[in-house]
């Protein structure tokens, strides 16, 4: 059975975890201290990838998440469409209201 991760990758992850425990491991651009074990592992794997060590590729988004994005786009367009029709309705009722009042005044005279 073939191993997923190479020796270099495990060394990088081990070093990152050790630095995190000491409080020396910092995150990329922000420079904040890393407190999460998962984040330390991710940093170690990222460094191993950069050096060409044997590490599986990052997981790509699944089909479910792609369909969720498409579904949210559809609902967003539906919401904007309903907003447009609602604004048309409100302008129509406002425009029609003075005509009714004028007709009512004429009938009173």
JSON list of C-alpha atoms in Angstrom, two decimals:
[
{"chain": "A", "resi": 1, "resn": "UNK", "atom": "CA", "xyz": [0.00, 0.00, 0.00]},
{"chain": "A", "resi": 2, "resn": "UNK", "atom": "CA", "xyz": [1.37, 3.36, -1.06]},
{"chain": "A", "resi": 3, "resn": "UNK", "atom": "CA", "xyz": [1.60, 6.21, 1.45]},
{"chain": "A", "resi": 4, "resn": "UNK", "atom": "CA", "xyz": [-0.27, 9.45, 0.79]},
{"chain": "A", "resi": 5, "resn": "UNK", "atom": "CA", "xyz": [2.31, 11.71, 2.39]},
{"chain": "A", "resi": 6, "resn": "UNK", "atom": "CA", "xyz": [6.08, 11.64, 2.03]},
{"chain": "A", "resi": 7, "resn": "UNK", "atom": "CA", "xyz": [8.70, 11.82, 4.77]},
{"chain": "A", "resi": 8, "resn": "UNK", "atom": "CA", "xyz": [9.43, 15.49, 4.07]},
{"chain": "A", "resi": 9, "resn": "UNK", "atom": "CA", "xyz": [5.75, 16.35, 4.46]},
{"chain": "A", "resi": 10, "resn": "UNK", "atom": "CA", "xyz": [5.53, 14.71, 7.86]},
{"chain": "A", "resi": 11, "resn": "UNK", "atom": "CA", "xyz": [8.67, 16.54, 8.97]},
{"chain": "A", "resi": 12, "resn": "UNK", "atom": "CA", "xyz": [7.19, 19.89, 7.89]},
{"chain": "A", "resi": 13, "resn": "UNK", "atom": "CA", "xyz": [3.91, 19.21, 9.69]},
{"chain": "A", "resi": 14, "resn": "UNK", "atom": "CA", "xyz": [5.77, 18.09, 12.82]},
{"chain": "A", "resi": 15, "resn": "UNK", "atom": "CA", "xyz": [7.87, 21.25, 12.80]},
{"chain": "A", "resi": 16, "resn": "UNK", "atom": "CA", "xyz": [4.79, 23.44, 12.34]},
{"chain": "A", "resi": 17, "resn": "UNK", "atom": "CA", "xyz": [2.99, 21.73, 15.24]},
{"chain": "A", "resi": 18, "resn": "UNK", "atom": "CA", "xyz": [6.06, 22.11, 17.44]},
{"chain": "A", "resi": 19, "resn": "UNK", "atom": "CA", "xyz": [6.31, 25.82, 16.62]},
{"chain": "A", "resi": 20, "resn": "UNK", "atom": "CA", "xyz": [2.60, 26.26, 17.32]},
{"chain": "A", "resi": 21, "resn": "UNK", "atom": "CA", "xyz": [2.97, 24.68, 20.77]},
{"chain": "A", "resi": 22, "resn": "UNK", "atom": "CA", "xyz": [5.85, 27.03, 21.55]},
{"chain": "A", "resi": 23, "resn": "UNK", "atom": "CA", "xyz": [3.80, 29.99, 20.28]},
{"chain": "A", "resi": 24, "resn": "UNK", "atom": "CA", "xyz": [6.22, 30.82, 17.48]},
{"chain": "A", "resi": 25, "resn": "UNK", "atom": "CA", "xyz": [4.10, 29.81, 14.47]},
{"chain": "A", "resi": 26, "resn": "UNK", "atom": "CA", "xyz": [2.47, 32.75, 12.71]},
{"chain": "A", "resi": 27, "resn": "UNK", "atom": "CA", "xyz": [-0.12, 32.95, 9.97]},
{"chain": "A", "resi": 28, "resn": "UNK", "atom": "CA", "xyz": [0.73, 34.18, 6.45]},
{"chain": "A", "resi": 29, "resn": "UNK", "atom": "CA", "xyz": [0.14, 37.87, 5.77]},
{"chain": "A", "resi": 30, "resn": "UNK", "atom": "CA", "xyz": [-1.55, 38.83, 9.04]},
{"chain": "A", "resi": 31, "resn": "UNK", "atom": "CA", "xyz": [1.31, 37.58, 11.19]},
{"chain": "A", "resi": 32, "resn": "UNK", "atom": "CA", "xyz": [-1.06, 36.49, 13.99]},
{"chain": "A", "resi": 33, "resn": "UNK", "atom": "CA", "xyz": [-0.08, 33.56, 16.19]},
{"chain": "A", "resi": 34, "resn": "UNK", "atom": "CA", "xyz": [-1.61, 30.26, 15.16]},
{"chain": "A", "resi": 35, "resn": "UNK", "atom": "CA", "xyz": [-3.61, 28.56, 17.93]},
{"chain": "A", "resi": 36, "resn": "UNK", "atom": "CA", "xyz": [-5.50, 25.96, 15.92]},
{"chain": "A", "resi": 37, "resn": "UNK", "atom": "CA", "xyz": [-3.97, 22.51, 15.44]},
{"chain": "A", "resi": 38, "resn": "UNK", "atom": "CA", "xyz": [-5.69, 22.15, 12.07]},
{"chain": "A", "resi": 39, "resn": "UNK", "atom": "CA", "xyz": [-4.27, 25.44, 10.86]},
{"chain": "A", "resi": 40, "resn": "UNK", "atom": "CA", "xyz": [-0.75, 24.39, 11.92]},
{"chain": "A", "resi": 41, "resn": "UNK", "atom": "CA", "xyz": [-1.11, 21.16, 9.95]},
{"chain": "A", "resi": 42, "resn": "UNK", "atom": "CA", "xyz": [-2.35, 23.11, 6.92]},
{"chain": "A", "resi": 43, "resn": "UNK", "atom": "CA", "xyz": [0.65, 25.45, 7.12]},
{"chain": "A", "resi": 44, "resn": "UNK", "atom": "CA", "xyz": [3.04, 22.48, 7.31]},
{"chain": "A", "resi": 45, "resn": "UNK", "atom": "CA", "xyz": [1.43, 20.79, 4.31]},
{"chain": "A", "resi": 46, "resn": "UNK", "atom": "CA", "xyz": [1.49, 24.03, 2.35]},
{"chain": "A", "resi": 47, "resn": "UNK", "atom": "CA", "xyz": [5.22, 24.45, 2.98]},
{"chain": "A", "resi": 48, "resn": "UNK", "atom": "CA", "xyz": [5.81, 20.82, 1.98]},
{"chain": "A", "resi": 49, "resn": "UNK", "atom": "CA", "xyz": [3.90, 21.37, -1.29]},
{"chain": "A", "resi": 50, "resn": "UNK", "atom": "CA", "xyz": [6.01, 24.44, -2.02]},
{"chain": "A", "resi": 51, "resn": "UNK", "atom": "CA", "xyz": [9.17, 22.36, -1.68]},
{"chain": "A", "resi": 52, "resn": "UNK", "atom": "CA", "xyz": [7.81, 19.63, -3.92]},
{"chain": "A", "resi": 53, "resn": "UNK", "atom": "CA", "xyz": [7.27, 16.97, -1.25]},
{"chain": "A", "resi": 54, "resn": "UNK", "atom": "CA", "xyz": [4.79, 14.17, -1.78]},
{"chain": "A", "resi": 55, "resn": "UNK", "atom": "CA", "xyz": [1.49, 15.66, -0.63]},
{"chain": "A", "resi": 56, "resn": "UNK", "atom": "CA", "xyz": [-1.97, 15.13, -2.17]},
{"chain": "A", "resi": 57, "resn": "UNK", "atom": "CA", "xyz": [-3.47, 18.11, -3.97]},
{"chain": "A", "resi": 58, "resn": "UNK", "atom": "CA", "xyz": [-5.91, 20.37, -2.16]},
{"chain": "A", "resi": 59, "resn": "UNK", "atom": "CA", "xyz": [-9.49, 19.14, -2.42]},
{"chain": "A", "resi": 60, "resn": "UNK", "atom": "CA", "xyz": [-11.53, 20.85, -5.08]},
{"chain": "A", "resi": 61, "resn": "UNK", "atom": "CA", "xyz": [-15.10, 21.95, -4.30]},
{"chain": "A", "resi": 62, "resn": "UNK", "atom": "CA", "xyz": [-17.62, 19.16, -4.64]},
{"chain": "A", "resi": 63, "resn": "UNK", "atom": "CA", "xyz": [-20.56, 19.21, -7.02]},
{"chain": "A", "resi": 64, "resn": "UNK", "atom": "CA", "xyz": [-22.91, 19.89, -4.11]},
{"chain": "A", "resi": 65, "resn": "UNK", "atom": "CA", "xyz": [-21.27, 23.20, -3.31]},
{"chain": "A", "resi": 66, "resn": "UNK", "atom": "CA", "xyz": [-21.30, 24.15, -6.99]},
{"chain": "A", "resi": 67, "resn": "UNK", "atom": "CA", "xyz": [-25.02, 23.48, -7.18]},
{"chain": "A", "resi": 68, "resn": "UNK", "atom": "CA", "xyz": [-25.56, 25.43, -3.95]},
{"chain": "A", "resi": 69, "resn": "UNK", "atom": "CA", "xyz": [-23.84, 28.43, -5.51]},
{"chain": "A", "resi": 70, "resn": "UNK", "atom": "CA", "xyz": [-26.05, 28.16, -8.57]},
{"chain": "A", "resi": 71, "resn": "UNK", "atom": "CA", "xyz": [-29.13, 27.87, -6.35]},
{"chain": "A", "resi": 72, "resn": "UNK", "atom": "CA", "xyz": [-28.17, 30.98, -4.38]},
{"chain": "A", "resi": 73, "resn": "UNK", "atom": "CA", "xyz": [-27.70, 32.90, -7.62]},
{"chain": "A", "resi": 74, "resn": "UNK", "atom": "CA", "xyz": [-31.18, 31.87, -8.73]},
{"chain": "A", "resi": 75, "resn": "UNK", "atom": "CA", "xyz": [-32.75, 32.96, -5.44]},
{"chain": "A", "resi": 76, "resn": "UNK", "atom": "CA", "xyz": [-30.87, 36.25, -5.60]},
{"chain": "A", "resi": 77, "resn": "UNK", "atom": "CA", "xyz": [-32.24, 36.94, -9.06]},
{"chain": "A", "resi": 78, "resn": "UNK", "atom": "CA", "xyz": [-35.74, 35.96, -7.93]},
{"chain": "A", "resi": 79, "resn": "UNK", "atom": "CA", "xyz": [-35.48, 38.37, -4.99]},
{"chain": "A", "resi": 80, "resn": "UNK", "atom": "CA", "xyz": [-34.38, 41.22, -7.23]},
{"chain": "A", "resi": 81, "resn": "UNK", "atom": "CA", "xyz": [-37.21, 40.41, -9.64]},
{"chain": "A", "resi": 82, "resn": "UNK", "atom": "CA", "xyz": [-39.78, 40.50, -6.83]},
{"chain": "A", "resi": 83, "resn": "UNK", "atom": "CA", "xyz": [-38.38, 43.81, -5.61]},
{"chain": "A", "resi": 84, "resn": "UNK", "atom": "CA", "xyz": [-38.83, 45.29, -9.07]},
{"chain": "A", "resi": 85, "resn": "UNK", "atom": "CA", "xyz": [-42.43, 44.15, -9.33]},
{"chain": "A", "resi": 86, "resn": "UNK", "atom": "CA", "xyz": [-43.17, 45.36, -5.82]},
{"chain": "A", "resi": 87, "resn": "UNK", "atom": "CA", "xyz": [-41.84, 48.83, -6.63]},
{"chain": "A", "resi": 88, "resn": "UNK", "atom": "CA", "xyz": [-43.97, 48.92, -9.79]},
{"chain": "A", "resi": 89, "resn": "UNK", "atom": "CA", "xyz": [-47.06, 47.99, -7.79]},
{"chain": "A", "resi": 90, "resn": "UNK", "atom": "CA", "xyz": [-46.45, 50.71, -5.23]},
{"chain": "A", "resi": 91, "resn": "UNK", "atom": "CA", "xyz": [-45.98, 53.36, -7.93]},
{"chain": "A", "resi": 92, "resn": "UNK", "atom": "CA", "xyz": [-49.14, 52.23, -9.69]},
{"chain": "A", "resi": 93, "resn": "UNK", "atom": "CA", "xyz": [-51.23, 52.49, -6.53]},
{"chain": "A", "resi": 94, "resn": "UNK", "atom": "CA", "xyz": [-49.81, 55.92, -5.73]},
{"chain": "A", "resi": 95, "resn": "UNK", "atom": "CA", "xyz": [-50.55, 57.15, -9.22]},
{"chain": "A", "resi": 96, "resn": "UNK", "atom": "CA", "xyz": [-54.06, 55.68, -9.21]},
{"chain": "A", "resi": 97, "resn": "UNK", "atom": "CA", "xyz": [-54.96, 57.11, -5.78]},
{"chain": "A", "resi": 98, "resn": "UNK", "atom": "CA", "xyz": [-55.29, 60.81, -6.82]},
{"chain": "A", "resi": 99, "resn": "UNK", "atom": "CA", "xyz": [-57.56, 59.85, -9.72]},
{"chain": "A", "resi": 100, "resn": "UNK", "atom": "CA", "xyz": [-59.95, 58.10, -7.36]},
{"chain": "A", "resi": 101, "resn": "UNK", "atom": "CA", "xyz": [-60.04, 61.14, -5.07]},
{"chain": "A", "resi": 102, "resn": "UNK", "atom": "CA", "xyz": [-60.73, 63.44, -7.99]},
{"chain": "A", "resi": 103, "resn": "UNK", "atom": "CA", "xyz": [-63.57, 61.17, -9.14]},
{"chain": "A", "resi": 104, "resn": "UNK", "atom": "CA", "xyz": [-65.00, 61.10, -5.61]},
{"chain": "A", "resi": 105, "resn": "UNK", "atom": "CA", "xyz": [-64.96, 64.94, -5.38]},
{"chain": "A", "resi": 106, "resn": "UNK", "atom": "CA", "xyz": [-66.77, 65.23, -8.73]},
{"chain": "A", "resi": 107, "resn": "UNK", "atom": "CA", "xyz": [-69.51, 62.87, -7.57]},
{"chain": "A", "resi": 108, "resn": "UNK", "atom": "CA", "xyz": [-70.01, 64.90, -4.36]},
{"chain": "A", "resi": 109, "resn": "UNK", "atom": "CA", "xyz": [-70.66, 68.13, -6.27]}
]
